[in-house]
Amino acid sequence: MTGYFSSPFARRTSVGVDVGGVVVGGGAPVVVQSMTNTDTADIDQTVAQVAALHRAGSEIVRITVDRDESAAAVPRIRERLERLGINVPLVGDFHYIGHKLLADHPACAEALAKYRINPGNVGFKDKKDRQFAAIVEMAIRHDKPVRIGVNWGSLDQELLTRLMDENQSQGFPLTAQEVTREAIVQSAILSAEMAEEIGLAREKIILSAKVSGVQDLIAVYAELATRSNHALHLGLTEAGMGSKGIVASSAAMGILLQQGIGDTIRISLTPEPNGDRTREVQVSQELLQTMGFRQFVPIVAACPGCGRTTSTVFQELAQNIQADLRKNMPVWREKYPGVENLKVAVMGCIVNGPGESKHADIGISLPGTGETPTAPVFVDGKKSATLRGPSIAADFEKMVADYIERRFGQHGKAAAE
């Protein structure tokens, strides 16, 4: 995996977990995950969405396994994906009856790369420990890792009630919010300890503790990070739609990642009706890339525009180039190794345009309002050409494509050597 970590904070040391060939934790680059929203029993729809998520850059994909029909479909989904040349690890998301589904459908248990267990609803009262143990034993039998995923919407009520009662007897009791945070952390750690007692190795366990409040998430993971060395999956649950979900998730996870906490992330966005599910993958990649932790696609820098840029040409050009780069990345990753490090600049006027363009690998400074209708192009910091006329945008797009071929193609590599 392409990746690096440039935070001023030391990366938290965690135990690496192999999830179907993708390493989570142990110093590996932060992994991008996603989840389908199809009915898993609908094989065609699920295969199509997993394929789309994978092409967008998701390195692990979680699917719902909620009933017999879904469990029976999993091996066929795996087979169909492999025929398409897609080997992305599939994670089974289990609630309530995971122990039964895994026992009744051994082919499903084998086809999945990881099982997700929610200790808050794996079972209740005297059945809880027994059913939790059954899933862990199934993971041991099939040599699969598990994610113990605590969620405050389905938090273990027995544990929470006990901690609330104990808190009331203290001289200086904590707030209900603080006790809830502690219950979330304890649920994850106690469940991991139980899994290890049953016989599951630590390098087979990933922990998560999801809440919907930004400050709650930061506090919970900061505590979890100091009290365990398990690999951690970051995610803000119920983040919401559109910009709200993106901002909330980025704020919470950005702070944690900057502190070296987090081995894999999923940004959970509520999509628009019939919206594009791959948006959450793109946002996850952009978060990691803008923070300098990994590189996924070439960066297109563009000015925000002002009164000097009343034309929309530079905006349209920047948008078109970014879309074209992202669309081609599934092929370019193989054809042009290293292309994800490319930096392109599309600037709207002469104020900062030439300077910003020089900082990019290839950049263009378009004419602003009232400026001479010419556009200087800079390649590797030097002025390379001046474009004129109505075909400026098309000419620059071709120059970008030619630059990629020249620098990252086999001919370019041979010349450099």
Steps between C-alpha positions, in 0.01 A plus 500: 500500500618850422524704817700704743440665834609858556330592828723674756359251752645151521273239348334294771648151513236237431491131422468437128201299376488331158154544348494296182846618400451862612695582816325722754722646772855400581634811329324435167347799317152596621250284309184635333182299557142529380168319536230399255136597545358230273299199611783246515261229383478695172821365354501711183451829682750417773770390256448818298528724805802321648671529161419872482630561853817308426560688174455825692782392730340313791751247632252308717123480448246405767171333412192431711440138599166509675314182400540160335450633148777756548738245647431258215576773247843590639701215337338572165577871535864411573516273196344758269742768618799273445384427146506877446855512634391674820663357813396768748448349849136466606400555862180351638295738714318288759242598760276292728532161321855500364589188697216307335564627147869413513427153639225428246694637202864386521562607138408854602734481799782395269429754223512800734834658585388632840200489733359809671354432846294753696532409870190706574264273306684172450271356765320594818524393866623139532524456119737792443832340594408168343404653164801732500723199565336308217596769246854522636537122481376510141764764422769278652378199302509688170812702586320833464547829685213679671413861562341554836288801415337684788234755409337730751164447333511134602723518806499211748228619739605272785850647497371857470251453786769352726739788432223756555414342836865491606543861396211616718674362807809712439560820693556696179301317234573536132242633258276256317689580179834413662364173636363409159839564343661275760242229434580509129873464566449222754265311269766490229788407729310240704371338181851484357628343821224242486580418137866447590405278794298284260811465284484772234845650447548872549613530139148389405317780685409852390305735727260783424287721725263713298295794620332786314652796688835639387632573850371166628681312223828679568476432874403134460775415253765693692416289803477177302838570341672531839337191650563251221734432210237348274464632147228768495228561242386866500153612406239754605164326500187681380718780363219623277456618143706718268735763635390445861605135493826580324593782738412307816687186395803692377518712816489200732720263304742770391583580863546134591710422193718803569565354845606170343178320595318287244595213270199489269216744433153508359315827445132412536293736290124486458468504120241696309214283368655292221827680574850377428622271778861546392497856635601372844809336350601819322461707818707249701777516244489879488523521879810281511654669198444860605654419839804355325463144628440325166482574128215359292437730203683799352430828677339782303559837666260777396443852626162579663425782257434867567389814316786454256365162387144562388541232232429138598765362263758425771238337723374278220853408397603411855184293545546319170864418564432374854212282375711366214791416730276319749316313224825371352672405825388132503694452175775752566600340833632207297605683183665802661647407841549812710243709313307549825777742604434735206410861585299709252411869542215683327505867595259777401707819461849653507507590873605159630457295184857487369650448846260221597541336160877489546457304825304227319639235266288653226286811537313760303422863580181595319417862415283684748242768425648764269832317463662409168337173385816293531584222745861417588564134585776399741657153499734394781526861616588652165286676242439249223235650272242774462152395395258727315157490346181304568679164535709592806320247723525212251864582425592498869319171562708345221818644650414338834444162331827532307687595819367193681607272216841663476575498872327188629479276193761234424671724244527778756641267766755357256615850403535599866716197566 
